[in-house]
């Protein structure tokens, strides 16, 4: 499983359909801004996904669009994509995943590379970027920490923000601490996070 031009941030198995056949796939996310979907038996790349999550809001990947990309086109166009730090497979809706880049928009995507829903905080003019995410065990809530110390709680079924936790990130003498990772309890409504704070 080679081809990413940067470090891998996450990797996991998924069962997908290739035509009428069910296939075990390996899905990885990378610091180069790509999600790769591999054939788990042959290690062939089936799709490379690159969502646009930063820049002009009208140029961001939108619901209904395909984020499947051709590597040669991206290199020729010298397009830059922020690292994808979180990739979560969902049971509801089935055969989908949430892709969260270090940008201002996260994505609900199917394994063909179609954006089904987007998640974005439009409540402020702030361009704070998403730095970590977790999804509830029920797949109802998506928690996304931002680099300004807040955490947006999105309804996965609608894409809308249910609430915002303003002081989610701790403040130290050196300033705001950036959340590195988030986890959701498998049964309770509890979210945990950690940062570079010792």
Short mmCIF file of N, CA and C in Angstrom, two decimals:
data_model
loop_
_atom_site.label_atom_id
_atom_site.label_comp_id
_atom_site.label_asym_id
_atom_site.label_seq_id
_atom_site.Cartn_x
_atom_site.Cartn_y
_atom_site.Cartn_z
N UNK A 1 0.85 -1.18 0.00
CA UNK A 1 0.00 0.00 0.00
C UNK A 1 0.89 1.23 0.00
N UNK A 2 1.34 1.63 -1.17
CA UNK A 2 2.23 2.78 -1.30
C UNK A 2 1.60 3.80 -2.23
N UNK A 3 2.12 5.02 -2.18
CA UNK A 3 1.63 6.05 -3.08
C UNK A 3 1.40 7.39 -2.42
N UNK A 4 1.16 7.41 -1.11
CA UNK A 4 0.99 8.69 -0.43
C UNK A 4 2.32 9.42 -0.41
N UNK A 5 2.28 10.72 -0.59
CA UNK A 5 3.52 11.51 -0.64
C UNK A 5 3.87 12.12 0.72
N UNK A 6 3.11 11.75 1.77
CA UNK A 6 3.38 12.25 3.10
C UNK A 6 3.01 11.17 4.11
N UNK A 7 3.10 11.50 5.39
CA UNK A 7 2.80 10.56 6.47
C UNK A 7 1.33 10.17 6.47
N UNK A 8 1.03 8.97 6.97
CA UNK A 8 -0.35 8.53 7.14
C UNK A 8 -0.86 8.97 8.50
N UNK A 9 -2.08 9.44 8.54
CA UNK A 9 -2.68 9.88 9.81
C UNK A 9 -3.63 8.84 10.37
N UNK A 10 -4.26 8.03 9.52
CA UNK A 10 -5.14 6.97 9.97
C UNK A 10 -5.34 5.96 8.85
N UNK A 11 -5.74 4.76 9.25
CA UNK A 11 -5.92 3.68 8.28
C UNK A 11 -6.87 2.66 8.89
N UNK A 12 -7.70 2.03 8.06
CA UNK A 12 -8.62 1.02 8.57
C UNK A 12 -9.22 0.21 7.43
N UNK A 13 -9.94 -0.83 7.81
CA UNK A 13 -10.62 -1.68 6.84
C UNK A 13 -12.04 -1.19 6.62
N UNK A 14 -12.56 -1.47 5.43
CA UNK A 14 -13.97 -1.18 5.12
C UNK A 14 -14.44 -2.21 4.11
N UNK A 15 -15.71 -2.55 4.17
CA UNK A 15 -16.31 -3.42 3.16
C UNK A 15 -17.04 -2.52 2.18
N UNK A 16 -16.67 -2.61 0.92
CA UNK A 16 -17.28 -1.76 -0.11
C UNK A 16 -17.79 -2.63 -1.24
N UNK A 17 -18.56 -2.04 -2.13
CA UNK A 17 -19.04 -2.76 -3.31
C UNK A 17 -18.30 -2.24 -4.53
N UNK A 18 -17.77 -3.17 -5.30
CA UNK A 18 -17.14 -2.86 -6.58
C UNK A 18 -17.99 -3.54 -7.63
N UNK A 19 -18.86 -2.77 -8.28
CA UNK A 19 -19.88 -3.37 -9.13
C UNK A 19 -20.87 -4.09 -8.23
N UNK A 20 -21.10 -5.38 -8.50
CA UNK A 20 -21.98 -6.18 -7.66
C UNK A 20 -21.23 -6.98 -6.60
N UNK A 21 -19.90 -6.91 -6.64
CA UNK A 21 -19.09 -7.72 -5.72
C UNK A 21 -18.73 -6.93 -4.47
N UNK A 22 -18.82 -7.62 -3.32
CA UNK A 22 -18.39 -7.03 -2.06
C UNK A 22 -16.89 -7.24 -1.93
N UNK A 23 -16.18 -6.20 -1.49
CA UNK A 23 -14.72 -6.23 -1.47
C UNK A 23 -14.22 -5.68 -0.14
N UNK A 24 -13.21 -6.32 0.42
CA UNK A 24 -12.53 -5.79 1.59
C UNK A 24 -11.54 -4.74 1.11
N UNK A 25 -11.69 -3.52 1.61
CA UNK A 25 -10.83 -2.41 1.20
C UNK A 25 -10.03 -1.91 2.39
N UNK A 26 -8.91 -1.30 2.10
CA UNK A 26 -8.12 -0.58 3.09
C UNK A 26 -8.27 0.90 2.75
N UNK A 27 -8.62 1.71 3.75
CA UNK A 27 -8.83 3.14 3.52
C UNK A 27 -7.85 3.89 4.40
N UNK A 28 -7.06 4.79 3.79
CA UNK A 28 -6.06 5.54 4.54
C UNK A 28 -6.21 7.03 4.26
N UNK A 29 -5.78 7.84 5.24
CA UNK A 29 -5.75 9.29 5.09
C UNK A 29 -4.32 9.73 5.31
N UNK A 30 -3.95 10.86 4.70
CA UNK A 30 -2.55 11.25 4.70
C UNK A 30 -2.36 12.75 4.92
N UNK A 31 -1.15 13.08 5.32
CA UNK A 31 -0.74 14.47 5.45
C UNK A 31 -0.66 15.17 4.11
N UNK A 32 -0.72 14.43 3.00
CA UNK A 32 -0.71 15.08 1.68
C UNK A 32 -2.11 15.52 1.25
N UNK A 33 -3.12 15.36 2.14
CA UNK A 33 -4.47 15.82 1.85
C UNK A 33 -5.31 14.83 1.08
N UNK A 34 -4.88 13.56 1.03
CA UNK A 34 -5.62 12.58 0.26
C UNK A 34 -6.18 11.48 1.14
N UNK A 35 -7.27 10.88 0.66
CA UNK A 35 -7.80 9.63 1.19
C UNK A 35 -7.64 8.62 0.06
N UNK A 36 -7.03 7.48 0.37
CA UNK A 36 -6.85 6.44 -0.63
C UNK A 36 -7.66 5.22 -0.25
N UNK A 37 -8.38 4.69 -1.23
CA UNK A 37 -9.16 3.48 -1.04
C UNK A 37 -8.48 2.40 -1.88
N UNK A 38 -8.02 1.36 -1.19
CA UNK A 38 -7.23 0.30 -1.81
C UNK A 38 -8.03 -1.00 -1.85
N UNK A 39 -7.75 -1.83 -2.86
CA UNK A 39 -8.22 -3.20 -2.87
C UNK A 39 -7.41 -3.95 -1.82
N UNK A 40 -8.08 -4.51 -0.81
CA UNK A 40 -7.38 -5.16 0.28
C UNK A 40 -6.63 -6.43 -0.12
N UNK A 41 -6.98 -7.03 -1.23
CA UNK A 41 -6.29 -8.26 -1.68
C UNK A 41 -5.11 -7.96 -2.59
N UNK A 42 -5.25 -6.97 -3.46
CA UNK A 42 -4.20 -6.72 -4.46
C UNK A 42 -3.35 -5.50 -4.16
N UNK A 43 -3.78 -4.65 -3.22
CA UNK A 43 -3.12 -3.38 -2.88
C UNK A 43 -3.18 -2.37 -4.03
N UNK A 44 -4.06 -2.59 -5.00
CA UNK A 44 -4.26 -1.60 -6.07
C UNK A 44 -5.10 -0.45 -5.53
N UNK A 45 -4.78 0.76 -5.96
CA UNK A 45 -5.57 1.93 -5.55
C UNK A 45 -6.84 1.97 -6.39
N UNK A 46 -7.99 1.98 -5.70
CA UNK A 46 -9.28 2.07 -6.38
C UNK A 46 -9.66 3.52 -6.61
N UNK A 47 -9.50 4.36 -5.58
CA UNK A 47 -9.83 5.79 -5.69
C UNK A 47 -8.85 6.60 -4.84
N UNK A 48 -8.57 7.80 -5.31
CA UNK A 48 -7.87 8.80 -4.50
C UNK A 48 -8.83 9.97 -4.36
N UNK A 49 -9.15 10.33 -3.11
CA UNK A 49 -10.09 11.41 -2.83
C UNK A 49 -9.33 12.59 -2.27
N UNK A 50 -9.64 13.79 -2.75
CA UNK A 50 -9.02 15.02 -2.25
C UNK A 50 -10.08 16.10 -2.09
N UNK A 51 -10.63 16.24 -0.89
CA UNK A 51 -11.62 17.30 -0.68
C UNK A 51 -10.95 18.66 -0.55
N UNK A 52 -11.60 19.69 -1.08
CA UNK A 52 -11.12 21.06 -0.94
C UNK A 52 -11.79 21.63 0.30
N UNK A 53 -10.99 21.91 1.34
CA UNK A 53 -11.55 22.30 2.63
C UNK A 53 -11.03 23.64 3.13
N UNK A 54 -10.27 24.32 2.32
CA UNK A 54 -9.72 25.60 2.74
C UNK A 54 -9.61 26.50 1.52
N UNK A 55 -9.75 27.80 1.72
CA UNK A 55 -9.70 28.74 0.61
C UNK A 55 -11.03 29.47 0.49
N UNK A 56 -11.36 29.90 -0.72
CA UNK A 56 -12.62 30.61 -0.95
C UNK A 56 -13.79 29.68 -0.72
N UNK A 57 -14.78 30.15 0.05
CA UNK A 57 -15.91 29.29 0.42
C UNK A 57 -16.66 28.77 -0.79
N UNK A 58 -16.74 29.52 -1.86
CA UNK A 58 -17.47 29.05 -3.04
C UNK A 58 -16.66 28.05 -3.85
N UNK A 59 -15.40 27.81 -3.49
CA UNK A 59 -14.55 26.84 -4.17
C UNK A 59 -14.39 25.55 -3.38
N UNK A 60 -14.98 25.47 -2.16
CA UNK A 60 -14.86 24.29 -1.33
C UNK A 60 -15.70 23.15 -1.91
N UNK A 61 -15.26 21.91 -1.68
CA UNK A 61 -16.05 20.76 -2.13
C UNK A 61 -17.43 20.83 -1.49
N UNK A 62 -18.46 20.61 -2.29
CA UNK A 62 -19.84 20.76 -1.83
C UNK A 62 -20.59 19.45 -1.93
N UNK A 63 -21.73 19.37 -1.24
CA UNK A 63 -22.58 18.18 -1.32
C UNK A 63 -22.97 17.92 -2.76
N UNK A 64 -22.91 16.65 -3.16
CA UNK A 64 -23.23 16.26 -4.53
C UNK A 64 -22.04 16.21 -5.45
N UNK A 65 -20.91 16.79 -5.04
CA UNK A 65 -19.73 16.79 -5.91
C UNK A 65 -18.89 15.54 -5.68
N UNK A 66 -18.10 15.20 -6.68
CA UNK A 66 -17.16 14.09 -6.57
C UNK A 66 -15.80 14.65 -6.17
N UNK A 67 -15.13 13.98 -5.22
CA UNK A 67 -13.80 14.41 -4.82
C UNK A 67 -12.73 13.40 -5.27
N UNK A 68 -13.13 12.51 -6.21
CA UNK A 68 -12.16 11.61 -6.81
C UNK A 68 -11.26 12.46 -7.68
N UNK A 69 -9.96 12.21 -7.61
CA UNK A 69 -9.01 13.05 -8.31
C UNK A 69 -8.03 12.23 -9.12
N UNK A 70 -7.42 12.88 -10.06
CA UNK A 70 -6.32 12.28 -10.83
C UNK A 70 -5.03 12.88 -10.30
N UNK A 71 -4.09 12.07 -9.85
CA UNK A 71 -2.85 12.55 -9.25
C UNK A 71 -2.07 13.47 -10.20
N UNK A 72 -2.00 13.12 -11.46
CA UNK A 72 -1.22 13.91 -12.40
C UNK A 72 -1.78 15.31 -12.55
N UNK A 73 -3.10 15.45 -12.56
CA UNK A 73 -3.74 16.76 -12.69
C UNK A 73 -3.39 17.65 -11.50
N UNK A 74 -3.45 17.08 -10.29
CA UNK A 74 -3.15 17.85 -9.09
C UNK A 74 -1.71 18.35 -9.10
N UNK A 75 -0.78 17.48 -9.51
CA UNK A 75 0.62 17.88 -9.52
C UNK A 75 0.87 18.96 -10.56
N UNK A 76 0.21 18.82 -11.72
CA UNK A 76 0.39 19.81 -12.78
C UNK A 76 -0.19 21.15 -12.38
N UNK A 77 -1.33 21.14 -11.67
CA UNK A 77 -1.99 22.38 -11.28
C UNK A 77 -1.37 22.98 -10.02
N UNK A 78 -0.46 22.24 -9.38
CA UNK A 78 0.21 22.68 -8.16
C UNK A 78 -0.82 23.05 -7.08
N UNK A 79 -1.84 22.20 -6.94
CA UNK A 79 -2.90 22.43 -5.97
C UNK A 79 -2.41 21.96 -4.60
N UNK A 80 -2.68 22.74 -3.56
CA UNK A 80 -2.30 22.37 -2.20
C UNK A 80 -3.54 21.95 -1.41
N UNK A 81 -3.41 20.87 -0.67
CA UNK A 81 -4.50 20.37 0.16
C UNK A 81 -3.99 20.21 1.58
N UNK A 82 -4.76 20.64 2.60
CA UNK A 82 -4.32 20.46 3.99
C UNK A 82 -4.39 18.99 4.40
N UNK A 83 -3.62 18.62 5.40
CA UNK A 83 -3.58 17.24 5.90
C UNK A 83 -4.97 16.81 6.35
N UNK A 84 -5.27 15.55 6.12
CA UNK A 84 -6.50 14.96 6.65
C UNK A 84 -6.12 14.25 7.94
N UNK A 85 -6.66 14.74 9.06
CA UNK A 85 -6.26 14.19 10.36
C UNK A 85 -7.23 13.15 10.89
N UNK A 86 -8.48 13.13 10.41
CA UNK A 86 -9.46 12.20 10.95
C UNK A 86 -10.26 11.57 9.82
N UNK A 87 -10.41 10.26 9.92
CA UNK A 87 -11.19 9.48 8.97
C UNK A 87 -11.99 8.47 9.78
N UNK A 88 -13.32 8.54 9.73
CA UNK A 88 -14.16 7.68 10.55
C UNK A 88 -15.22 7.00 9.69
N UNK A 89 -15.26 5.67 9.74
CA UNK A 89 -16.27 4.89 9.03
C UNK A 89 -17.55 4.89 9.85
N UNK A 90 -18.68 5.02 9.18
CA UNK A 90 -19.97 5.08 9.86
C UNK A 90 -20.80 3.83 9.57
N UNK A 91 -21.63 3.45 10.55
CA UNK A 91 -22.61 2.39 10.30
C UNK A 91 -23.93 3.00 9.86
N UNK A 92 -24.16 4.29 10.18
CA UNK A 92 -25.37 5.00 9.79
C UNK A 92 -25.02 6.41 9.35
N UNK A 93 -25.22 6.80 8.12
CA UNK A 93 -25.70 5.97 7.02
C UNK A 93 -24.65 4.92 6.63
N UNK A 94 -25.11 3.76 6.13
CA UNK A 94 -24.17 2.67 5.82
C UNK A 94 -23.26 3.02 4.64
N UNK A 95 -22.09 2.38 4.66
CA UNK A 95 -21.10 2.51 3.56
C UNK A 95 -20.66 3.96 3.35
N UNK A 96 -20.49 4.68 4.45
CA UNK A 96 -20.03 6.06 4.37
C UNK A 96 -18.90 6.28 5.37
N UNK A 97 -18.25 7.41 5.22
CA UNK A 97 -17.19 7.81 6.15
C UNK A 97 -17.19 9.32 6.28
N UNK A 98 -16.67 9.79 7.40
CA UNK A 98 -16.48 11.22 7.61
C UNK A 98 -15.01 11.52 7.43
N UNK A 99 -14.71 12.51 6.61
CA UNK A 99 -13.34 12.93 6.31
C UNK A 99 -13.17 14.35 6.87
N UNK A 100 -12.17 14.52 7.75
CA UNK A 100 -11.97 15.83 8.37
C UNK A 100 -10.54 16.30 8.10
N UNK A 101 -10.38 17.24 7.16
CA UNK A 101 -9.08 17.85 6.91
C UNK A 101 -8.83 19.02 7.86
N UNK A 102 -7.62 19.51 7.86
CA UNK A 102 -7.28 20.71 8.63
C UNK A 102 -7.74 21.92 7.80
N UNK A 103 -9.04 22.09 7.79
CA UNK A 103 -9.66 23.15 7.01
C UNK A 103 -10.90 23.65 7.72
N UNK A 104 -11.78 24.31 6.99
CA UNK A 104 -12.99 24.87 7.59
C UNK A 104 -14.24 24.05 7.26
N UNK A 105 -14.07 22.94 6.56
CA UNK A 105 -15.21 22.10 6.20
C UNK A 105 -14.82 20.63 6.33
N UNK A 106 -15.73 19.82 6.91
CA UNK A 106 -15.58 18.37 6.97
C UNK A 106 -16.64 17.76 6.05
N UNK A 107 -16.51 16.47 5.75
CA UNK A 107 -17.31 15.87 4.70
C UNK A 107 -17.82 14.49 5.08
N UNK A 108 -19.09 14.21 4.76
CA UNK A 108 -19.65 12.87 4.78
C UNK A 108 -19.57 12.38 3.35
N UNK A 109 -18.87 11.26 3.15
CA UNK A 109 -18.53 10.81 1.79
C UNK A 109 -18.87 9.33 1.67
N UNK A 110 -19.32 8.91 0.48
CA UNK A 110 -19.45 7.48 0.25
C UNK A 110 -18.14 6.96 -0.34
N UNK A 111 -18.04 5.64 -0.48
CA UNK A 111 -16.78 5.05 -0.90
C UNK A 111 -16.51 5.20 -2.39
N UNK A 112 -17.44 5.79 -3.13
CA UNK A 112 -17.20 6.12 -4.53
C UNK A 112 -16.61 7.52 -4.66
N UNK A 113 -16.56 8.27 -3.54
CA UNK A 113 -15.97 9.60 -3.57
C UNK A 113 -16.96 10.72 -3.76
N UNK A 114 -18.25 10.46 -3.55
CA UNK A 114 -19.27 11.49 -3.66
C UNK A 114 -19.51 12.12 -2.30
N UNK A 115 -19.49 13.45 -2.25
CA UNK A 115 -19.78 14.17 -1.01
C UNK A 115 -21.29 14.14 -0.79
N UNK A 116 -21.71 13.55 0.32
CA UNK A 116 -23.14 13.46 0.64
C UNK A 116 -23.61 14.63 1.50
N UNK A 117 -22.72 15.13 2.36
CA UNK A 117 -23.06 16.22 3.27
C UNK A 117 -21.78 16.92 3.69
N UNK A 118 -21.89 18.20 4.01
CA UNK A 118 -20.73 18.94 4.51
C UNK A 118 -21.03 19.47 5.91
N UNK A 119 -19.97 19.73 6.66
CA UNK A 119 -20.08 20.24 8.02
C UNK A 119 -19.18 21.47 8.12
N UNK A 120 -19.78 22.61 8.45
CA UNK A 120 -19.04 23.87 8.49
C UNK A 120 -19.68 24.81 9.50
N UNK A 121 -18.85 25.56 10.21
CA UNK A 121 -19.34 26.54 11.19
C UNK A 121 -19.46 27.89 10.49
N UNK A 122 -20.69 28.29 10.18
CA UNK A 122 -20.93 29.58 9.52
C UNK A 122 -21.35 30.66 10.49
N UNK A 123 -21.27 30.37 11.81
CA UNK A 123 -21.78 31.31 12.80
C UNK A 123 -20.89 32.52 12.99
N UNK A 124 -19.64 32.42 12.63
CA UNK A 124 -18.71 33.55 12.80
C UNK A 124 -17.91 33.73 11.52
N UNK A 125 -17.24 34.84 11.45
CA UNK A 125 -16.36 35.10 10.30
C UNK A 125 -14.99 34.47 10.51
N UNK A 126 -14.81 33.82 11.65
CA UNK A 126 -13.53 33.20 11.98
C UNK A 126 -13.17 32.12 10.98
N UNK A 127 -11.91 32.06 10.64
CA UNK A 127 -11.41 31.02 9.75
C UNK A 127 -10.67 29.96 10.56
N UNK A 128 -11.09 29.73 11.82
CA UNK A 128 -10.48 28.69 12.64
C UNK A 128 -10.66 27.35 11.94
N UNK A 129 -9.61 26.54 11.94
CA UNK A 129 -9.62 25.27 11.21
C UNK A 129 -9.89 24.11 12.15
N UNK A 130 -10.40 23.04 11.58
CA UNK A 130 -10.68 21.81 12.32
C UNK A 130 -9.37 21.08 12.59
N UNK A 131 -9.16 20.67 13.85
CA UNK A 131 -7.90 20.01 14.21
C UNK A 131 -8.08 18.59 14.74
N UNK A 132 -9.28 18.21 15.14
CA UNK A 132 -9.55 16.86 15.63
C UNK A 132 -11.05 16.62 15.58
N UNK A 133 -11.45 15.33 15.55
CA UNK A 133 -12.87 15.03 15.48
C UNK A 133 -13.16 13.64 16.05
N UNK A 134 -14.40 13.46 16.47
CA UNK A 134 -14.89 12.16 16.93
C UNK A 134 -16.37 12.09 16.61
N UNK A 135 -16.87 10.88 16.44
CA UNK A 135 -18.29 10.68 16.17
C UNK A 135 -18.87 9.82 17.29
N UNK A 136 -20.11 10.11 17.67
CA UNK A 136 -20.77 9.34 18.72
C UNK A 136 -21.00 7.91 18.25
N UNK A 137 -21.15 6.99 19.22
CA UNK A 137 -21.36 5.58 18.89
C UNK A 137 -22.64 5.37 18.08
N UNK A 138 -23.62 6.23 18.29
CA UNK A 138 -24.88 6.15 17.54
C UNK A 138 -24.75 6.72 16.12
N UNK A 139 -23.63 7.38 15.84
CA UNK A 139 -23.39 8.11 14.58
C UNK A 139 -24.33 9.29 14.41
N UNK A 140 -24.93 9.76 15.51
CA UNK A 140 -25.83 10.92 15.44
C UNK A 140 -25.07 12.23 15.53
N UNK A 141 -23.96 12.27 16.31
CA UNK A 141 -23.27 13.53 16.56
C UNK A 141 -21.82 13.46 16.10
N UNK A 142 -21.39 14.52 15.46
CA UNK A 142 -20.00 14.69 15.06
C UNK A 142 -19.43 15.85 15.87
N UNK A 143 -18.39 15.57 16.64
CA UNK A 143 -17.72 16.58 17.46
C UNK A 143 -16.44 16.98 16.74
N UNK A 144 -16.27 18.29 16.49
CA UNK A 144 -15.09 18.76 15.78
C UNK A 144 -14.44 19.89 16.57
N UNK A 145 -13.20 19.67 17.01
CA UNK A 145 -12.44 20.70 17.72
C UNK A 145 -11.77 21.61 16.70
N UNK A 146 -11.75 22.90 17.02
CA UNK A 146 -11.12 23.89 16.14
C UNK A 146 -9.89 24.48 16.83
N UNK A 147 -9.02 25.08 16.05
CA UNK A 147 -7.78 25.62 16.62
C UNK A 147 -7.99 26.89 17.43
N UNK A 148 -9.23 27.38 17.51
CA UNK A 148 -9.50 28.53 18.39
C UNK A 148 -9.98 28.08 19.78
N UNK A 149 -9.97 26.76 20.05
CA UNK A 149 -10.36 26.24 21.35
C UNK A 149 -11.82 25.86 21.47
N UNK A 150 -12.62 26.06 20.43
CA UNK A 150 -14.03 25.69 20.49
C UNK A 150 -14.24 24.30 19.90
N UNK A 151 -15.43 23.75 20.17
CA UNK A 151 -15.80 22.45 19.62
C UNK A 151 -17.22 22.55 19.08
N UNK A 152 -17.39 22.26 17.80
CA UNK A 152 -18.71 22.28 17.18
C UNK A 152 -19.31 20.88 17.27
N UNK A 153 -20.59 20.81 17.62
CA UNK A 153 -21.31 19.54 17.68
C UNK A 153 -22.32 19.56 16.53
N UNK A 154 -22.05 18.74 15.51
CA UNK A 154 -22.89 18.69 14.32
C UNK A 154 -23.85 17.51 14.40
N UNK A 155 -25.05 17.69 13.85
CA UNK A 155 -25.99 16.60 13.66
C UNK A 155 -25.60 15.93 12.34
N UNK A 156 -25.19 14.66 12.39
CA UNK A 156 -24.69 13.98 11.19
C UNK A 156 -25.78 13.87 10.14
N UNK A 157 -27.05 13.71 10.55
CA UNK A 157 -28.12 13.52 9.58
C UNK A 157 -28.48 14.78 8.80
N UNK A 158 -28.21 15.96 9.37
CA UNK A 158 -28.56 17.21 8.68
C UNK A 158 -27.35 18.04 8.28
N UNK A 159 -26.23 17.88 8.97
CA UNK A 159 -25.06 18.71 8.73
C UNK A 159 -25.07 20.00 9.52
N UNK A 160 -26.17 20.28 10.23
CA UNK A 160 -26.28 21.52 11.00
C UNK A 160 -25.60 21.43 12.35
N UNK A 161 -25.27 22.59 12.90
CA UNK A 161 -24.65 22.65 14.23
C UNK A 161 -25.75 22.62 15.29
N UNK A 162 -25.63 21.66 16.20
CA UNK A 162 -26.57 21.57 17.31
C UNK A 162 -26.16 22.52 18.43
N UNK A 163 -24.86 22.59 18.71
CA UNK A 163 -24.34 23.49 19.74
C UNK A 163 -22.84 23.65 19.54
N UNK A 164 -22.30 24.66 20.22
CA UNK A 164 -20.86 24.90 20.20
C UNK A 164 -20.37 25.00 21.63
N UNK A 165 -19.31 24.28 21.93
CA UNK A 165 -18.67 24.36 23.25
C UNK A 165 -17.53 25.36 23.08
N UNK A 166 -17.66 26.53 23.69
CA UNK A 166 -16.71 27.62 23.45
C UNK A 166 -15.35 27.41 24.11
N UNK A 167 -15.29 26.78 25.28
CA UNK A 167 -14.02 26.67 26.00
C UNK A 167 -13.52 25.23 26.02
N UNK A 168 -13.66 24.53 24.92
CA UNK A 168 -13.26 23.13 24.85
C UNK A 168 -11.75 22.96 24.99
N UNK A 169 -10.97 23.84 24.32
CA UNK A 169 -9.52 23.81 24.43
C UNK A 169 -9.07 24.55 25.68
N UNK A 170 -8.08 24.00 26.36
CA UNK A 170 -7.55 24.64 27.57
C UNK A 170 -6.60 25.76 27.20
N UNK A 171 -6.48 26.71 28.10
CA UNK A 171 -5.55 27.82 27.90
C UNK A 171 -4.41 27.67 28.89
N UNK A 172 -3.19 27.86 28.42
CA UNK A 172 -2.03 27.80 29.30
C UNK A 172 -1.28 29.12 29.21
N UNK A 173 -0.18 29.23 29.93
CA UNK A 173 0.61 30.47 29.89
C UNK A 173 1.20 30.71 28.51
N UNK A 174 1.35 29.64 27.73
CA UNK A 174 1.91 29.79 26.39
C UNK A 174 0.82 30.07 25.35
N UNK A 175 -0.43 30.16 25.79
CA UNK A 175 -1.52 30.45 24.85
C UNK A 175 -2.45 29.27 24.70
N UNK A 176 -3.22 29.27 23.62
CA UNK A 176 -4.19 28.22 23.37
C UNK A 176 -3.49 26.91 23.04
N UNK A 177 -3.94 25.82 23.62
CA UNK A 177 -3.40 24.50 23.33
C UNK A 177 -4.24 23.86 22.24
N UNK A 178 -3.60 23.30 21.25
CA UNK A 178 -4.32 22.68 20.15
C UNK A 178 -4.64 21.23 20.49
N UNK A 179 -5.90 20.87 20.38
CA UNK A 179 -6.32 19.50 20.61
C UNK A 179 -5.70 18.62 19.52
N UNK A 180 -5.11 17.50 19.95
CA UNK A 180 -4.45 16.58 19.01
C UNK A 180 -5.37 15.45 18.56
N UNK A 181 -6.23 14.98 19.46
CA UNK A 181 -7.07 13.83 19.14
C UNK A 181 -8.31 13.85 20.04
N UNK A 182 -9.40 13.30 19.53
CA UNK A 182 -10.64 13.19 20.30
C UNK A 182 -11.15 11.76 20.20
N UNK A 183 -11.83 11.32 21.27
CA UNK A 183 -12.45 10.00 21.31
C UNK A 183 -13.83 10.13 21.93
N UNK A 184 -14.76 9.31 21.46
CA UNK A 184 -16.10 9.27 22.05
C UNK A 184 -16.25 7.94 22.77
N UNK A 185 -16.83 7.97 23.95
CA UNK A 185 -17.07 6.75 24.72
C UNK A 185 -17.97 5.82 23.91
N UNK A 186 -17.76 4.51 23.96
CA UNK A 186 -18.57 3.59 23.15
C UNK A 186 -20.03 3.47 23.58
N UNK A 187 -20.37 3.89 24.82
CA UNK A 187 -21.76 3.73 25.28
C UNK A 187 -22.35 5.01 25.87
N UNK A 188 -21.52 5.85 26.49
CA UNK A 188 -22.00 7.04 27.17
C UNK A 188 -21.80 8.28 26.31
N UNK A 189 -22.52 9.35 26.66
CA UNK A 189 -22.33 10.62 25.95
C UNK A 189 -21.17 11.38 26.58
N UNK A 190 -19.97 10.84 26.38
CA UNK A 190 -18.75 11.42 26.93
C UNK A 190 -17.72 11.53 25.81
N UNK A 191 -17.13 12.71 25.69
CA UNK A 191 -16.08 12.93 24.70
C UNK A 191 -14.79 13.27 25.45
N UNK A 192 -13.70 12.67 25.04
CA UNK A 192 -12.40 12.95 25.63
C UNK A 192 -11.48 13.50 24.55
N UNK A 193 -10.53 14.31 24.98
CA UNK A 193 -9.57 14.87 24.04
C UNK A 193 -8.22 15.01 24.73
N UNK A 194 -7.17 15.05 23.93
CA UNK A 194 -5.87 15.34 24.50
C UNK A 194 -5.12 16.30 23.59
N UNK A 195 -4.13 16.95 24.15
CA UNK A 195 -3.37 17.97 23.40
C UNK A 195 -1.89 17.81 23.73
N UNK A 196 -1.10 18.79 23.30
CA UNK A 196 0.33 18.76 23.55
C UNK A 196 0.68 19.23 24.96
N UNK A 197 -0.33 19.53 25.78
CA UNK A 197 -0.08 19.94 27.16
C UNK A 197 0.37 18.75 27.99
N UNK A 198 1.46 18.89 28.71
CA UNK A 198 1.96 17.77 29.50
C UNK A 198 1.13 17.57 30.76
#
